[in-house]
GROMACS .gro file of C-alpha atoms in nm:
model
  260
    1MET     CA    1  -1.255   0.169   1.434
    2LYS     CA    2  -0.964  -0.066   1.345
    3ASN     CA    3  -0.969  -0.246   1.009
    4ILE     CA    4  -0.888  -0.608   0.938
    5TYR     CA    5  -0.525  -0.538   0.863
    6GLN     CA    6  -0.477  -0.341   1.179
    7LEU     CA    7  -0.651  -0.603   1.395
    8ALA     CA    8  -0.435  -0.887   1.240
    9LEU     CA    9  -0.123  -0.683   1.296
   10GLY     CA   10  -0.220  -0.644   1.665
   11CYS     CA   11  -0.246  -1.019   1.702
   12LYS     CA   12   0.084  -1.073   1.540
   13LYS     CA   13   0.242  -0.816   1.765
   14ILE     CA   14   0.105  -0.987   2.080
   15SER     CA   15   0.224  -1.338   1.958
   16ASP     CA   16   0.566  -1.214   1.860
   17GLU     CA   17   0.630  -0.997   2.168
   18ARG     CA   18   0.426  -1.138   2.451
   19ILE     CA   19   0.383  -1.514   2.387
   20GLY     CA   20   0.650  -1.768   2.417
   21THR     CA   21   0.700  -2.147   2.399
   22ASP     CA   22   0.900  -2.392   2.607
   23ARG     CA   23   1.028  -2.726   2.469
   24ASN     CA   24   1.007  -2.996   2.733
   25LEU     CA   25   1.176  -3.337   2.717
   26ILE     CA   26   0.994  -3.608   2.893
   27ARG     CA   27   1.152  -3.956   2.955
   28TYR     CA   28   0.926  -4.253   2.972
   29GLN     CA   29   1.129  -4.578   3.031
   30ASN     CA   30   1.377  -4.578   2.751
   31ILE     CA   31   1.183  -4.347   2.523
   32LEU     CA   32   1.226  -3.963   2.511
   33PHE     CA   33   0.921  -3.759   2.428
   34THR     CA   34   0.909  -3.385   2.337
   35ASP     CA   35   0.637  -3.167   2.459
   36TYR     CA   36   0.568  -2.792   2.425
   37THR     CA   37   0.395  -2.535   2.645
   38VAL     CA   38   0.266  -2.201   2.550
   39LYS     CA   39   0.332  -1.920   2.800
   40GLY     CA   40   0.273  -1.547   2.827
   41ASN     CA   41  -0.039  -1.327   2.770
   42VAL     CA   42  -0.254  -1.601   2.623
   43ASP     CA   43  -0.586  -1.442   2.736
   44GLU     CA   44  -0.482  -1.114   2.571
   45TYR     CA   45  -0.394  -1.299   2.249
   46LEU     CA   46  -0.719  -1.495   2.240
   47ALA     CA   47  -0.924  -1.171   2.295
   48ALA     CA   48  -0.738  -1.015   2.009
   49ILE     CA   49  -0.816  -1.320   1.803
   50ASP     CA   50  -1.184  -1.277   1.880
   51ASP     CA   51  -1.177  -0.916   1.770
   52LEU     CA   52  -1.017  -1.020   1.441
   53ARG     CA   53  -1.262  -1.299   1.398
   54PHE     CA   54  -1.564  -1.072   1.426
   55ALA     CA   55  -1.421  -0.837   1.176
   56LEU     CA   56  -1.349  -1.122   0.923
   57VAL     CA   57  -1.705  -1.274   0.918
   58ASP     CA   58  -1.838  -1.077   0.622
   59LYS     CA   59  -1.527  -1.060   0.412
   60TYR     CA   60  -1.362  -1.394   0.489
   61PRO     CA   61  -1.624  -1.624   0.653
   62ASN     CA   62  -1.417  -1.942   0.611
   63VAL     CA   63  -1.114  -1.784   0.775
   64ALA     CA   64  -1.336  -1.662   1.060
   65TYR     CA   65  -1.464  -2.011   1.110
   66GLU     CA   66  -1.118  -2.162   1.122
   67LEU     CA   67  -1.017  -1.903   1.387
   68ARG     CA   68  -1.316  -1.992   1.599
   69LEU     CA   69  -1.243  -2.370   1.576
   70HIS     CA   70  -0.877  -2.335   1.681
   71LYS     CA   71  -0.957  -2.080   1.955
   72GLU     CA   72  -1.218  -2.321   2.103
   73LYS     CA   73  -0.969  -2.605   2.101
   74PHE     CA   74  -0.677  -2.407   2.238
   75GLY     CA   75  -0.708  -2.555   2.585
   76ASP     CA   76  -0.644  -2.904   2.458
   77GLU     CA   77  -0.319  -2.886   2.250
   78LYS     CA   78  -0.207  -2.530   2.299
   79ILE     CA   79   0.102  -2.549   2.080
   80ILE     CA   80  -0.088  -2.696   1.783
   81HIS     CA   81  -0.363  -2.448   1.795
   82PHE     CA   82  -0.135  -2.153   1.871
   83THR     CA   83   0.068  -2.243   1.566
   84ALA     CA   84  -0.252  -2.261   1.363
   85LEU     CA   85  -0.385  -1.933   1.485
   86SER     CA   86  -0.058  -1.765   1.411
   87THR     CA   87  -0.043  -1.900   1.059
   88ILE     CA   88  -0.405  -1.780   0.996
   89VAL     CA   89  -0.312  -1.435   1.112
   90ASP     CA   90  -0.012  -1.434   0.884
   91CYS     CA   91  -0.237  -1.526   0.588
   92VAL     CA   92  -0.491  -1.258   0.673
   93LEU     CA   93  -0.206  -1.002   0.680
   94ALA     CA   94  -0.092  -1.117   0.333
   95LEU     CA   95  -0.443  -1.104   0.190
   96GLU     CA   96  -0.504  -0.755   0.327
   97GLU     CA   97  -0.164  -0.622   0.235
   98LYS     CA   98  -0.239  -0.722  -0.129
   99SER     CA   99  -0.593  -0.580  -0.125
  100ASN     CA  100  -0.482  -0.250   0.036
  101ALA     CA  101  -0.195  -0.194  -0.209
  102LYS     CA  102  -0.189   0.139  -0.373
  103LYS     CA  103  -0.263   0.134  -0.738
  104ILE     CA  104  -0.076   0.456  -0.831
  105PHE     CA  105   0.265   0.562  -0.699
  106ILE     CA  106   0.348   0.934  -0.760
  107SER     CA  107   0.710   1.027  -0.734
  108HIS     CA  108   0.737   1.407  -0.691
  109SER     CA  109   0.903   1.689  -0.510
  110SER     CA  110   0.729   1.799  -0.188
  111LYS     CA  111   0.776   2.158  -0.319
  112ASP     CA  112   0.531   2.071  -0.602
  113LYS     CA  113   0.264   1.962  -0.354
  114THR     CA  114  -0.005   2.203  -0.472
  115ILE     CA  115   0.017   2.072  -0.830
  116MET     CA  116   0.004   1.714  -0.704
  117GLU     CA  117  -0.309   1.794  -0.505
  118LYS     CA  118  -0.489   1.937  -0.808
  119PHE     CA  119  -0.372   1.647  -1.031
  120SER     CA  120  -0.511   1.393  -0.774
  121ASP     CA  121  -0.836   1.588  -0.722
  122TYR     CA  122  -0.923   1.691  -1.075
  123ILE     CA  123  -0.764   1.412  -1.279
  124LEU     CA  124  -0.737   1.089  -1.069
  125GLN     CA  125  -1.035   1.120  -0.842
  126LEU     CA  126  -1.305   1.346  -0.982
  127GLY     CA  127  -1.218   1.283  -1.345
  128ILE     CA  128  -1.126   0.910  -1.350
  129GLY     CA  129  -1.287   0.777  -1.042
  130LEU     CA  130  -1.003   0.646  -0.828
  131SER     CA  131  -1.019   0.698  -0.452
  132ASN     CA  132  -0.754   0.860  -0.230
  133GLU     CA  133  -0.684   0.507  -0.095
  134ASP     CA  134  -0.567   0.400  -0.447
  135ILE     CA  135  -0.298   0.665  -0.464
  136PHE     CA  136   0.035   0.693  -0.278
  137CYS     CA  137   0.160   1.053  -0.279
  138THR     CA  138   0.398   1.144   0.005
  139SER     CA  139   0.317   1.516   0.021
  140ILE     CA  140  -0.058   1.465   0.056
  141GLU     CA  141  -0.143   1.370   0.414
  142GLU     CA  142  -0.425   1.123   0.342
  143MET     CA  143  -0.229   0.942   0.064
  144GLY     CA  144   0.119   0.931   0.226
  145ILE     CA  145   0.300   0.795   0.529
  146ARG     CA  146   0.138   0.795   0.867
  147ASN     CA  147   0.330   0.883   1.188
  148GLY     CA  148   0.549   0.606   1.315
  149GLU     CA  149   0.588   0.427   0.977
  150ASP     CA  150   0.933   0.361   0.840
  151ILE     CA  151   0.961   0.594   0.547
  152ARG     CA  152   1.205   0.408   0.339
  153ARG     CA  153   1.032   0.070   0.378
  154HIS     CA  154   0.688   0.221   0.310
  155ILE     CA  155   0.798   0.386  -0.006
  156LYS     CA  156   0.978   0.078  -0.124
  157GLU     CA  157   0.674  -0.139  -0.057
  158ASN     CA  158   0.440   0.104  -0.235
  159VAL     CA  159   0.664   0.122  -0.536
  160ARG     CA  160   0.685  -0.250  -0.555
  161ARG     CA  161   0.318  -0.309  -0.536
  162ALA     CA  162   0.191  -0.019  -0.754
  163ASP     CA  163   0.027  -0.089  -1.089
  164PHE     CA  164   0.155   0.244  -1.226
  165SER     CA  165   0.430   0.482  -1.123
  166PHE     CA  166   0.409   0.846  -1.233
  167LEU     CA  167   0.737   1.055  -1.218
  168MET     CA  168   0.650   1.417  -1.201
  169ILE     CA  169   0.959   1.590  -1.340
  170SER     CA  170   1.026   1.946  -1.241
  171LYS     CA  171   1.322   2.162  -1.142
  172ASN     CA  172   1.253   2.090  -0.786
  173TYR     CA  173   1.254   1.716  -0.875
  174LYS     CA  174   1.582   1.740  -1.051
  175ASP     CA  175   1.745   1.911  -0.752
  176SER     CA  176   1.616   1.659  -0.492
  177GLU     CA  177   1.837   1.371  -0.388
  178ILE     CA  178   1.530   1.194  -0.233
  179CYS     CA  179   1.337   1.227  -0.562
  180LEU     CA  180   1.634   1.081  -0.767
  181ASN     CA  181   1.652   0.790  -0.518
  182GLU     CA  182   1.280   0.731  -0.573
  183MET     CA  183   1.331   0.736  -0.943
  184GLY     CA  184   1.590   0.461  -0.906
  185ALA     CA  185   1.341   0.249  -0.710
  186VAL     CA  186   1.075   0.308  -0.970
  187TRP     CA  187   1.315   0.212  -1.249
  188ALA     CA  188   1.405  -0.107  -1.063
  189ALA     CA  189   1.028  -0.205  -1.008
  190ASP     CA  190   0.948  -0.134  -1.380
  191ASN     CA  191   0.574  -0.121  -1.317
  192ARG     CA  192   0.423   0.083  -1.599
  193VAL     CA  193   0.632   0.397  -1.541
  194ARG     CA  194   0.500   0.724  -1.692
  195TYR     CA  195   0.706   1.041  -1.709
  196TYR     CA  196   0.522   1.374  -1.689
  197LEU     CA  197   0.683   1.715  -1.726
  198LEU     CA  198   0.552   2.001  -1.497
  199PRO     CA  199   0.528   2.357  -1.637
  200ASP     CA  200   0.879   2.466  -1.533
  201VAL     CA  201   1.077   2.213  -1.746
  202ASP     CA  202   1.078   2.115  -2.110
  203PHE     CA  203   1.222   1.829  -2.309
  204LYS     CA  204   1.569   1.989  -2.347
  205GLU     CA  205   1.609   2.033  -1.976
  206ILE     CA  206   1.540   1.679  -1.846
  207GLY     CA  207   1.854   1.545  -2.001
  208TRP     CA  208   1.967   1.207  -1.864
  209LEU     CA  209   1.656   1.166  -1.628
  210CYS     CA  210   1.461   0.980  -1.884
  211ASN     CA  211   1.406   0.904  -2.250
  212THR     CA  212   1.258   1.221  -2.396
  213ASN     CA  213   1.047   1.012  -2.630
  214LYS     CA  214   0.860   0.872  -2.326
  215ALA     CA  215   0.796   1.202  -2.144
  216ASP     CA  216   0.480   1.402  -2.185
  217LYS     CA  217   0.379   1.755  -2.082
  218LEU     CA  218   0.128   1.718  -1.793
  219GLY     CA  219  -0.082   2.021  -1.904
  220SER     CA  220  -0.168   1.869  -2.243
  221PRO     CA  221  -0.533   1.770  -2.295
  222VAL     CA  222  -0.422   1.497  -2.539
  223VAL     CA  223  -0.182   1.354  -2.287
  224LEU     CA  224  -0.448   1.368  -2.011
  225ASP     CA  225  -0.706   1.199  -2.239
  226ALA     CA  226  -0.457   0.915  -2.307
  227LEU     CA  227  -0.400   0.877  -1.932
  228GLU     CA  228  -0.780   0.865  -1.871
  229GLU     CA  229  -0.825   0.603  -2.140
  230GLU     CA  230  -0.546   0.388  -2.006
  231LEU     CA  231  -0.654   0.393  -1.640
  232THR     CA  232  -1.025   0.343  -1.704
  233GLY     CA  233  -0.947   0.062  -1.929
  234PHE     CA  234  -0.703  -0.101  -1.693
  235TYR     CA  235  -0.925  -0.082  -1.382
  236GLY     CA  236  -1.257  -0.130  -1.569
  237LEU     CA  237  -1.385   0.205  -1.474
  238PRO     CA  238  -1.670   0.382  -1.658
  239HIS     CA  239  -1.577   0.672  -1.881
  240LYS     CA  240  -1.740   0.987  -1.721
  241GLY     CA  241  -1.779   1.177  -2.040
  242GLY     CA  242  -1.872   1.534  -1.964
  243ILE     CA  243  -1.744   1.515  -1.609
  244TRP     CA  244  -1.406   1.408  -1.721
  245SER     CA  245  -1.393   1.685  -1.978
  246ARG     CA  246  -1.473   1.949  -1.720
  247GLN     CA  247  -1.221   1.811  -1.463
  248ARG     CA  248  -0.955   1.779  -1.724
  249GLN     CA  249  -1.006   2.144  -1.836
  250ASN     CA  250  -1.004   2.254  -1.472
  251PHE     CA  251  -0.662   2.105  -1.432
  252VAL     CA  252  -0.530   2.247  -1.762
  253ASP     CA  253  -0.651   2.594  -1.672
  254TYR     CA  254  -0.493   2.558  -1.327
  255LEU     CA  255  -0.147   2.466  -1.473
  256ALA     CA  256  -0.177   2.745  -1.720
  257SER     CA  257  -0.218   2.993  -1.447
  258TYR     CA  258   0.033   2.840  -1.207
  259LYS     CA  259   0.289   3.084  -1.077
  260LEU     CA  260   0.638   2.927  -1.079
   0.00000   0.00000   0.00000
């Protein structure tokens, strides 16, 4: 089933690609009037508007009401109500884009995917209580880029909108041009950047990548406790006590046994 954002995007696609307007000049005596007509797949557009409206009723009832009014009056002044419908669709897209923004952006090497999966599972989700929809991690299928999406634009947008950016520094990361480009985007966004060192690098090896005073070893219980305290406080999440302690230890044990 399509969500609100997808339905609004479908409406916009129809209006942009399959609806057009003509400007008509009408002369009456010595006065020149301007009139507009709407042409194209109007029925398809209005059907898509109805689908969107039904999806909006519970979350945005006032917006759904405005869509219904303009759709009902569409036959009278098409250009006025088409413009109004298009504007409302743009507003819905903006609202949903903001509410769907990822909270955590993880910049990492795809070669470190297994560590990222454990970090996301044990620490961010089971331990802290975030959902997979809160996390953008390109190497994890349900948290990354879907088929057909522009990779560069998608990464740029998620970096820009994220509350936190985690840079997972490893030898693989240092050797990756893509990762270093991501790091540049993260630095530019400056949205609560946190640097974490994976097991195969130490403070002496990271060099110019970041200020060593700001980097932490990912496998340190103290570092992970500080992360948990920061995220639960920032998002108003309950501290899970014993559950957190167990999941943190699961992750620490995993990293300790990780084969480089």
